[in-house]
Coordinates of C-alpha atoms in Angstrom, one line a residue:
X99 CA 0.0 0.0 0.0
X100 CA 2.8 2.4 0.9
X101 CA 4.4 1.7 -2.5
X102 CA 1.2 2.5 -4.3
X103 CA 0.8 5.8 -2.4
X104 CA 4.4 6.7 -3.2
X105 CA 3.9 5.9 -6.8
X106 CA 0.8 8.0 -7.0
X107 CA 2.5 11.0 -5.4
X108 CA 5.4 10.7 -7.8
X109 CA 3.0 10.4 -10.8
X110 CA 0.9 13.4 -9.7
X111 CA 4.1 15.4 -9.1
X112 CA 5.4 14.8 -12.6
X113 CA 2.0 15.6 -14.1
X114 CA 1.8 18.9 -12.2
X115 CA 5.4 20.0 -13.2
X116 CA 5.0 19.1 -16.9
X117 CA 1.6 20.7 -17.1
X118 CA 2.9 23.9 -15.4
X119 CA 5.8 24.1 -17.9
X120 CA 3.5 23.6 -20.9
X121 CA 1.2 26.3 -19.8
X122 CA 4.1 28.7 -19.0
X123 CA 5.5 28.4 -22.5
X124 CA 2.0 28.5 -24.0
X125 CA 1.2 31.8 -22.3
X126 CA 4.7 33.1 -23.1
X127 CA 4.7 32.3 -26.8
X128 CA 1.0 32.6 -27.9
X129 CA -0.1 35.9 -29.3
X130 CA -2.2 38.0 -26.9
X131 CA -5.4 37.5 -28.8
X132 CA -5.1 33.7 -28.6
X133 CA -4.3 33.9 -24.9
X134 CA -7.5 35.9 -24.4
X135 CA -9.6 33.4 -26.4
X136 CA -8.1 30.4 -24.6
X137 CA -8.7 32.0 -21.2
X138 CA -12.3 33.0 -22.0
X139 CA -13.2 29.5 -23.2
X140 CA -11.5 27.8 -20.3
X141 CA -13.3 30.1 -17.8
X142 CA -16.7 29.5 -19.3
X143 CA -16.3 25.7 -19.4
X144 CA -14.9 25.5 -15.9
X145 CA -17.7 27.8 -14.6
X146 CA -20.5 25.7 -16.0
X147 CA -18.8 22.4 -15.2
X148 CA -18.8 23.2 -11.5
X149 CA -22.1 21.3 -11.0
X150 CA -20.4 18.2 -12.2
X151 CA -18.3 17.9 -9.0
X152 CA -21.1 17.7 -6.4
X153 CA -19.8 14.8 -4.4
X154 CA -21.3 11.9 -6.4
X155 CA -17.8 10.4 -7.0
X156 CA -17.2 10.3 -3.2
X157 CA -20.6 8.7 -2.6
X158 CA -20.0 6.1 -5.4
X159 CA -16.7 5.1 -3.9
X160 CA -18.3 4.8 -0.4
X161 CA -21.0 2.5 -1.7
X162 CA -18.5 0.4 -3.6
X163 CA -16.7 -0.2 -0.3
X164 CA -19.9 -1.4 1.3
X165 CA -21.5 -3.2 -1.7
X166 CA -20.7 -4.9 -5.0
X167 CA -19.5 -2.1 -7.2
X168 CA -21.1 -3.9 -10.3
X169 CA -24.5 -3.3 -8.7
X170 CA -24.0 0.5 -8.8
X171 CA -21.9 1.3 -11.8
X172 CA -24.8 1.6 -14.3
X173 CA -26.8 3.8 -11.9
X174 CA -23.7 5.9 -11.3
X175 CA -23.0 6.3 -15.0
X176 CA -26.6 7.4 -15.7
X177 CA -26.3 10.1 -13.0
X178 CA -22.9 11.3 -14.4
X179 CA -24.2 11.5 -17.9
X180 CA -27.2 13.4 -16.8
X181 CA -25.1 15.9 -14.9
X182 CA -22.7 16.1 -17.9
X183 CA -25.7 17.1 -20.1
X184 CA -26.9 19.5 -17.5
X185 CA -23.5 21.2 -17.4
X186 CA -23.3 22.0 -21.1
X187 CA -26.9 23.2 -21.7
X188 CA -26.0 26.5 -20.1
X189 CA -22.9 26.7 -22.3
X190 CA -25.2 26.7 -25.4
X191 CA -27.1 29.7 -24.0
X192 CA -23.8 31.3 -23.1
X193 CA -22.7 31.2 -26.7
X194 CA -26.1 32.3 -28.0
X195 CA -26.4 35.3 -25.7
X196 CA -22.8 36.4 -25.1
X197 CA -21.1 34.9 -28.1
X198 CA -17.6 33.5 -28.3
X199 CA -14.4 34.9 -29.7
X200 CA -13.8 31.6 -31.5
X201 CA -16.8 29.4 -31.8
X202 CA -14.9 26.5 -33.5
X203 CA -12.3 26.3 -30.7
X204 CA -15.1 26.7 -28.1
X205 CA -17.1 23.7 -29.4
X206 CA -14.0 21.6 -29.9
X207 CA -13.2 22.2 -26.2
X208 CA -16.7 21.4 -25.1
X209 CA -16.5 18.0 -26.9
X210 CA -13.0 17.4 -25.5
X211 CA -14.3 18.1 -22.0
X212 CA -17.2 15.7 -22.4
X213 CA -14.6 13.0 -23.5
X214 CA -12.5 13.9 -20.4
X215 CA -15.4 13.7 -17.9
X216 CA -16.5 10.3 -19.2
X217 CA -12.9 9.0 -19.2
X218 CA -12.6 10.2 -15.6
X219 CA -15.7 8.1 -14.7
X220 CA -14.0 4.9 -16.0
X221 CA -10.7 5.9 -14.2
X222 CA -12.7 6.4 -10.9
X223 CA -14.2 2.9 -11.4
X224 CA -10.7 1.5 -11.6
X225 CA -9.9 3.1 -8.3
X226 CA -13.2 1.8 -6.9
X227 CA -12.1 -1.7 -7.9
X228 CA -8.7 -1.1 -6.1
X229 CA -6.8 -0.8 -9.4
X230 CA -5.5 2.6 -8.5
X231 CA -2.2 2.4 -10.3
X232 CA -3.9 1.5 -13.6
X233 CA -6.0 4.6 -13.3
X234 CA -3.0 6.8 -12.4
X235 CA -1.0 5.4 -15.4
X236 CA -3.8 6.3 -17.8
X237 CA -3.9 9.8 -16.3
X238 CA -0.1 10.1 -16.4
X239 CA 0.4 9.1 -20.0
X240 CA -2.5 11.1 -21.4
X241 CA -1.6 14.3 -19.5
X242 CA 2.1 13.9 -20.2
X243 CA 1.5 13.5 -23.9
X244 CA -0.9 16.4 -24.1
X245 CA 1.5 18.6 -22.1
X246 CA 4.4 17.8 -24.3
X247 CA 2.3 18.5 -27.4
X248 CA 1.2 21.8 -25.9
X249 CA 4.9 22.6 -25.2
X250 CA 5.8 21.9 -28.9
X251 CA 2.8 24.1 -30.1
X252 CA 3.9 26.9 -27.8
X253 CA 7.5 26.8 -28.9
X254 CA 6.6 26.8 -32.6
X255 CA 3.4 28.9 -32.3
X256 CA 4.7 31.5 -34.9
X257 CA 4.8 28.8 -37.5
X258 CA 1.1 27.9 -37.2
X259 CA -1.6 29.9 -39.0
X260 CA -4.0 29.2 -36.1
X261 CA -2.1 27.6 -33.1
X262 CA -5.3 27.7 -31.0
X263 CA -7.1 25.4 -33.4
X264 CA -4.2 23.0 -33.4
X265 CA -4.2 23.2 -29.6
X266 CA -7.9 22.4 -29.5
X267 CA -7.7 19.5 -31.9
X268 CA -4.7 17.9 -30.0
X269 CA -6.6 18.3 -26.7
X270 CA -9.6 16.6 -28.3
X271 CA -7.4 13.8 -29.6
X272 CA -5.7 13.0 -26.3
X273 CA -8.9 13.2 -24.3
X274 CA -10.5 10.8 -26.7
X275 CA -7.5 8.5 -26.4
X276 CA -7.9 8.7 -22.6
X277 CA -11.5 7.8 -22.9
X278 CA -10.9 4.8 -25.1
X279 CA -7.9 3.5 -23.1
X280 CA -9.7 3.9 -19.7
X281 CA -12.8 2.1 -21.1
X282 CA -10.8 -0.8 -22.5
X283 CA -8.7 -1.3 -19.4
X284 CA -11.8 -1.1 -17.1
X285 CA -14.1 -3.1 -19.4
X286 CA -13.4 -6.6 -17.8
X287 CA -14.7 -5.2 -14.5
X288 CA -17.7 -3.4 -15.8
X289 CA -21.2 -4.6 -15.6
X290 CA -23.8 -2.6 -17.5
X291 CA -26.9 -3.8 -15.8
X292 CA -30.3 -2.1 -16.1
X293 CA -30.3 1.1 -13.9
X294 CA -32.7 1.0 -11.0
X295 CA -34.6 4.0 -9.7
X296 CA -34.1 3.0 -6.1
X297 CA -30.3 2.9 -6.4
X298 CA -30.2 6.1 -8.4
X299 CA -32.2 7.9 -5.7
X300 CA -30.0 6.3 -3.0
X301 CA -26.9 7.7 -4.6
X302 CA -28.5 11.1 -5.1
X303 CA -29.8 11.3 -1.6
X304 CA -26.4 10.5 -0.2
X305 CA -24.7 13.2 -2.3

Protein backbone atom coordinates (compact mmCIF):
# COMPACT_ATOMS: atom_id res chain seq x y z
CA UNK A 1 0.00 0.00 0.00
CA UNK A 2 2.84 2.41 0.87
CA UNK A 3 4.44 1.70 -2.51
CA UNK A 4 1.17 2.51 -4.28
CA UNK A 5 0.80 5.78 -2.37
CA UNK A 6 4.40 6.75 -3.15
CA UNK A 7 3.93 5.88 -6.83
CA UNK A 8 0.76 7.95 -6.98
CA UNK A 9 2.48 10.95 -5.37
CA UNK A 10 5.38 10.73 -7.84
CA UNK A 11 3.03 10.42 -10.82
CA UNK A 12 0.92 13.38 -9.69
CA UNK A 13 4.07 15.42 -9.07
CA UNK A 14 5.42 14.80 -12.57
CA UNK A 15 2.02 15.62 -14.09
CA UNK A 16 1.84 18.93 -12.21
CA UNK A 17 5.37 19.98 -13.18
CA UNK A 18 5.02 19.10 -16.88
CA UNK A 19 1.56 20.72 -17.08
CA UNK A 20 2.85 23.90 -15.43
CA UNK A 21 5.79 24.10 -17.87
CA UNK A 22 3.55 23.59 -20.90
CA UNK A 23 1.16 26.35 -19.77
CA UNK A 24 4.06 28.67 -18.98
CA UNK A 25 5.49 28.42 -22.48
CA UNK A 26 1.99 28.52 -23.96
CA UNK A 27 1.25 31.85 -22.29
CA UNK A 28 4.73 33.12 -23.10
CA UNK A 29 4.68 32.34 -26.83
CA UNK A 30 1.04 32.61 -27.91
CA UNK A 31 -0.15 35.91 -29.31
CA UNK A 32 -2.18 38.04 -26.91
CA UNK A 33 -5.44 37.51 -28.81
CA UNK A 34 -5.06 33.72 -28.62
CA UNK A 35 -4.33 33.86 -24.90
CA UNK A 36 -7.51 35.91 -24.41
CA UNK A 37 -9.63 33.43 -26.38
CA UNK A 38 -8.12 30.44 -24.58
CA UNK A 39 -8.70 32.05 -21.19
CA UNK A 40 -12.30 33.02 -21.98
CA UNK A 41 -13.22 29.54 -23.22
CA UNK A 42 -11.50 27.80 -20.29
CA UNK A 43 -13.26 30.07 -17.78
CA UNK A 44 -16.69 29.49 -19.33
CA UNK A 45 -16.29 25.71 -19.44
CA UNK A 46 -14.93 25.51 -15.89
CA UNK A 47 -17.69 27.80 -14.62
CA UNK A 48 -20.51 25.71 -16.03
CA UNK A 49 -18.77 22.44 -15.18
CA UNK A 50 -18.84 23.22 -11.47
CA UNK A 51 -22.11 21.32 -11.01
CA UNK A 52 -20.37 18.20 -12.23
CA UNK A 53 -18.35 17.94 -9.04
CA UNK A 54 -21.06 17.74 -6.39
CA UNK A 55 -19.79 14.76 -4.45
CA UNK A 56 -21.32 11.91 -6.43
CA UNK A 57 -17.84 10.42 -6.96
CA UNK A 58 -17.20 10.26 -3.22
CA UNK A 59 -20.61 8.67 -2.62
CA UNK A 60 -20.00 6.11 -5.37
CA UNK A 61 -16.65 5.11 -3.85
CA UNK A 62 -18.28 4.83 -0.44
CA UNK A 63 -21.03 2.54 -1.71
CA UNK A 64 -18.48 0.43 -3.56
CA UNK A 65 -16.66 -0.19 -0.30
CA UNK A 66 -19.87 -1.43 1.27
CA UNK A 67 -21.48 -3.22 -1.69
CA UNK A 68 -20.69 -4.93 -4.96
CA UNK A 69 -19.50 -2.12 -7.24
CA UNK A 70 -21.05 -3.87 -10.26
CA UNK A 71 -24.49 -3.28 -8.75
CA UNK A 72 -24.01 0.48 -8.75
CA UNK A 73 -21.93 1.33 -11.82
CA UNK A 74 -24.81 1.63 -14.32
CA UNK A 75 -26.76 3.81 -11.90
CA UNK A 76 -23.67 5.93 -11.25
CA UNK A 77 -23.03 6.30 -14.99
CA UNK A 78 -26.61 7.43 -15.65
CA UNK A 79 -26.28 10.13 -12.99
CA UNK A 80 -22.92 11.29 -14.36
CA UNK A 81 -24.19 11.48 -17.95
CA UNK A 82 -27.25 13.43 -16.82
CA UNK A 83 -25.07 15.88 -14.89
CA UNK A 84 -22.74 16.15 -17.86
CA UNK A 85 -25.66 17.10 -20.10
CA UNK A 86 -26.90 19.51 -17.46
CA UNK A 87 -23.49 21.20 -17.42
CA UNK A 88 -23.32 22.00 -21.09
CA UNK A 89 -26.89 23.19 -21.70
CA UNK A 90 -25.99 26.55 -20.07
CA UNK A 91 -22.92 26.72 -22.32
CA UNK A 92 -25.16 26.70 -25.38
CA UNK A 93 -27.10 29.66 -23.97
CA UNK A 94 -23.80 31.30 -23.05
CA UNK A 95 -22.69 31.21 -26.69
CA UNK A 96 -26.12 32.32 -27.95
CA UNK A 97 -26.42 35.34 -25.65
CA UNK A 98 -22.80 36.37 -25.08
CA UNK A 99 -21.09 34.92 -28.13
CA UNK A 100 -17.60 33.45 -28.29
CA UNK A 101 -14.38 34.92 -29.67
CA UNK A 102 -13.79 31.63 -31.50
CA UNK A 103 -16.84 29.36 -31.83
CA UNK A 104 -14.91 26.52 -33.50
CA UNK A 105 -12.35 26.32 -30.69
CA UNK A 106 -15.13 26.75 -28.13
CA UNK A 107 -17.13 23.75 -29.36
CA UNK A 108 -14.02 21.62 -29.86
CA UNK A 109 -13.16 22.18 -26.20
CA UNK A 110 -16.73 21.37 -25.11
CA UNK A 111 -16.55 18.01 -26.90
CA UNK A 112 -13.04 17.42 -25.53
CA UNK A 113 -14.27 18.13 -21.99
CA UNK A 114 -17.16 15.68 -22.43
CA UNK A 115 -14.64 13.00 -23.46
CA UNK A 116 -12.49 13.86 -20.44
CA UNK A 117 -15.36 13.68 -17.93
CA UNK A 118 -16.52 10.28 -19.21
CA UNK A 119 -12.92 9.01 -19.15
CA UNK A 120 -12.61 10.21 -15.55
CA UNK A 121 -15.68 8.11 -14.72
CA UNK A 122 -13.97 4.94 -15.96
CA UNK A 123 -10.74 5.89 -14.16
CA UNK A 124 -12.70 6.38 -10.95
CA UNK A 125 -14.22 2.94 -11.43
CA UNK A 126 -10.71 1.49 -11.62
CA UNK A 127 -9.91 3.14 -8.29
CA UNK A 128 -13.18 1.81 -6.87
CA UNK A 129 -12.08 -1.66 -7.91
CA UNK A 130 -8.73 -1.09 -6.14
CA UNK A 131 -6.84 -0.83 -9.44
CA UNK A 132 -5.51 2.58 -8.51
CA UNK A 133 -2.19 2.40 -10.33
CA UNK A 134 -3.88 1.53 -13.64
CA UNK A 135 -6.04 4.62 -13.34
CA UNK A 136 -3.03 6.75 -12.43
CA UNK A 137 -1.00 5.41 -15.38
CA UNK A 138 -3.78 6.34 -17.81
CA UNK A 139 -3.90 9.83 -16.29
CA UNK A 140 -0.11 10.11 -16.38
CA UNK A 141 0.35 9.05 -20.02
CA UNK A 142 -2.54 11.11 -21.43
CA UNK A 143 -1.62 14.26 -19.47
CA UNK A 144 2.10 13.90 -20.20
CA UNK A 145 1.54 13.46 -23.95
CA UNK A 146 -0.90 16.38 -24.06
CA UNK A 147 1.48 18.62 -22.08
CA UNK A 148 4.42 17.76 -24.35
CA UNK A 149 2.27 18.51 -27.41
CA UNK A 150 1.21 21.84 -25.87
CA UNK A 151 4.85 22.61 -25.23
CA UNK A 152 5.75 21.94 -28.88
CA UNK A 153 2.83 24.07 -30.10
CA UNK A 154 3.89 26.88 -27.77
CA UNK A 155 7.52 26.80 -28.88
CA UNK A 156 6.60 26.83 -32.58
CA UNK A 157 3.41 28.92 -32.32
CA UNK A 158 4.67 31.45 -34.87
CA UNK A 159 4.82 28.76 -37.55
CA UNK A 160 1.13 27.86 -37.24
CA UNK A 161 -1.59 29.86 -38.99
CA UNK A 162 -3.99 29.17 -36.12
CA UNK A 163 -2.13 27.63 -33.14
CA UNK A 164 -5.28 27.74 -31.02
CA UNK A 165 -7.11 25.44 -33.42
CA UNK A 166 -4.17 23.02 -33.39
CA UNK A 167 -4.19 23.17 -29.59
CA UNK A 168 -7.91 22.41 -29.47
CA UNK A 169 -7.67 19.48 -31.88
CA UNK A 170 -4.73 17.91 -30.02
CA UNK A 171 -6.61 18.29 -26.73
CA UNK A 172 -9.63 16.61 -28.31
CA UNK A 173 -7.45 13.77 -29.62
CA UNK A 174 -5.70 13.02 -26.32
CA UNK A 175 -8.92 13.22 -24.28
CA UNK A 176 -10.54 10.80 -26.73
CA UNK A 177 -7.49 8.55 -26.40
CA UNK A 178 -7.85 8.68 -22.61
CA UNK A 179 -11.54 7.79 -22.91
CA UNK A 180 -10.87 4.78 -25.14
CA UNK A 181 -7.94 3.47 -23.08
CA UNK A 182 -9.74 3.90 -19.74
CA UNK A 183 -12.81 2.10 -21.09
CA UNK A 184 -10.80 -0.81 -22.54
CA UNK A 185 -8.74 -1.28 -19.37
CA UNK A 186 -11.77 -1.13 -17.06
CA UNK A 187 -14.05 -3.13 -19.40
CA UNK A 188 -13.39 -6.57 -17.78
CA UNK A 189 -14.69 -5.23 -14.46
CA UNK A 190 -17.69 -3.35 -15.85
CA UNK A 191 -21.23 -4.60 -15.60
CA UNK A 192 -23.82 -2.61 -17.52
CA UNK A 193 -26.94 -3.78 -15.76
CA UNK A 194 -30.31 -2.07 -16.09
CA UNK A 195 -30.33 1.09 -13.92
CA UNK A 196 -32.70 0.96 -10.97
CA UNK A 197 -34.60 3.99 -9.70
CA UNK A 198 -34.08 2.98 -6.07
CA UNK A 199 -30.30 2.88 -6.40
CA UNK A 200 -30.19 6.10 -8.41
CA UNK A 201 -32.17 7.90 -5.70
CA UNK A 202 -30.02 6.27 -3.03
CA UNK A 203 -26.86 7.69 -4.60
CA UNK A 204 -28.46 11.11 -5.12
CA UNK A 205 -29.78 11.32 -1.57
CA UNK A 206 -26.36 10.47 -0.17
CA UNK A 207 -24.67 13.18 -2.25
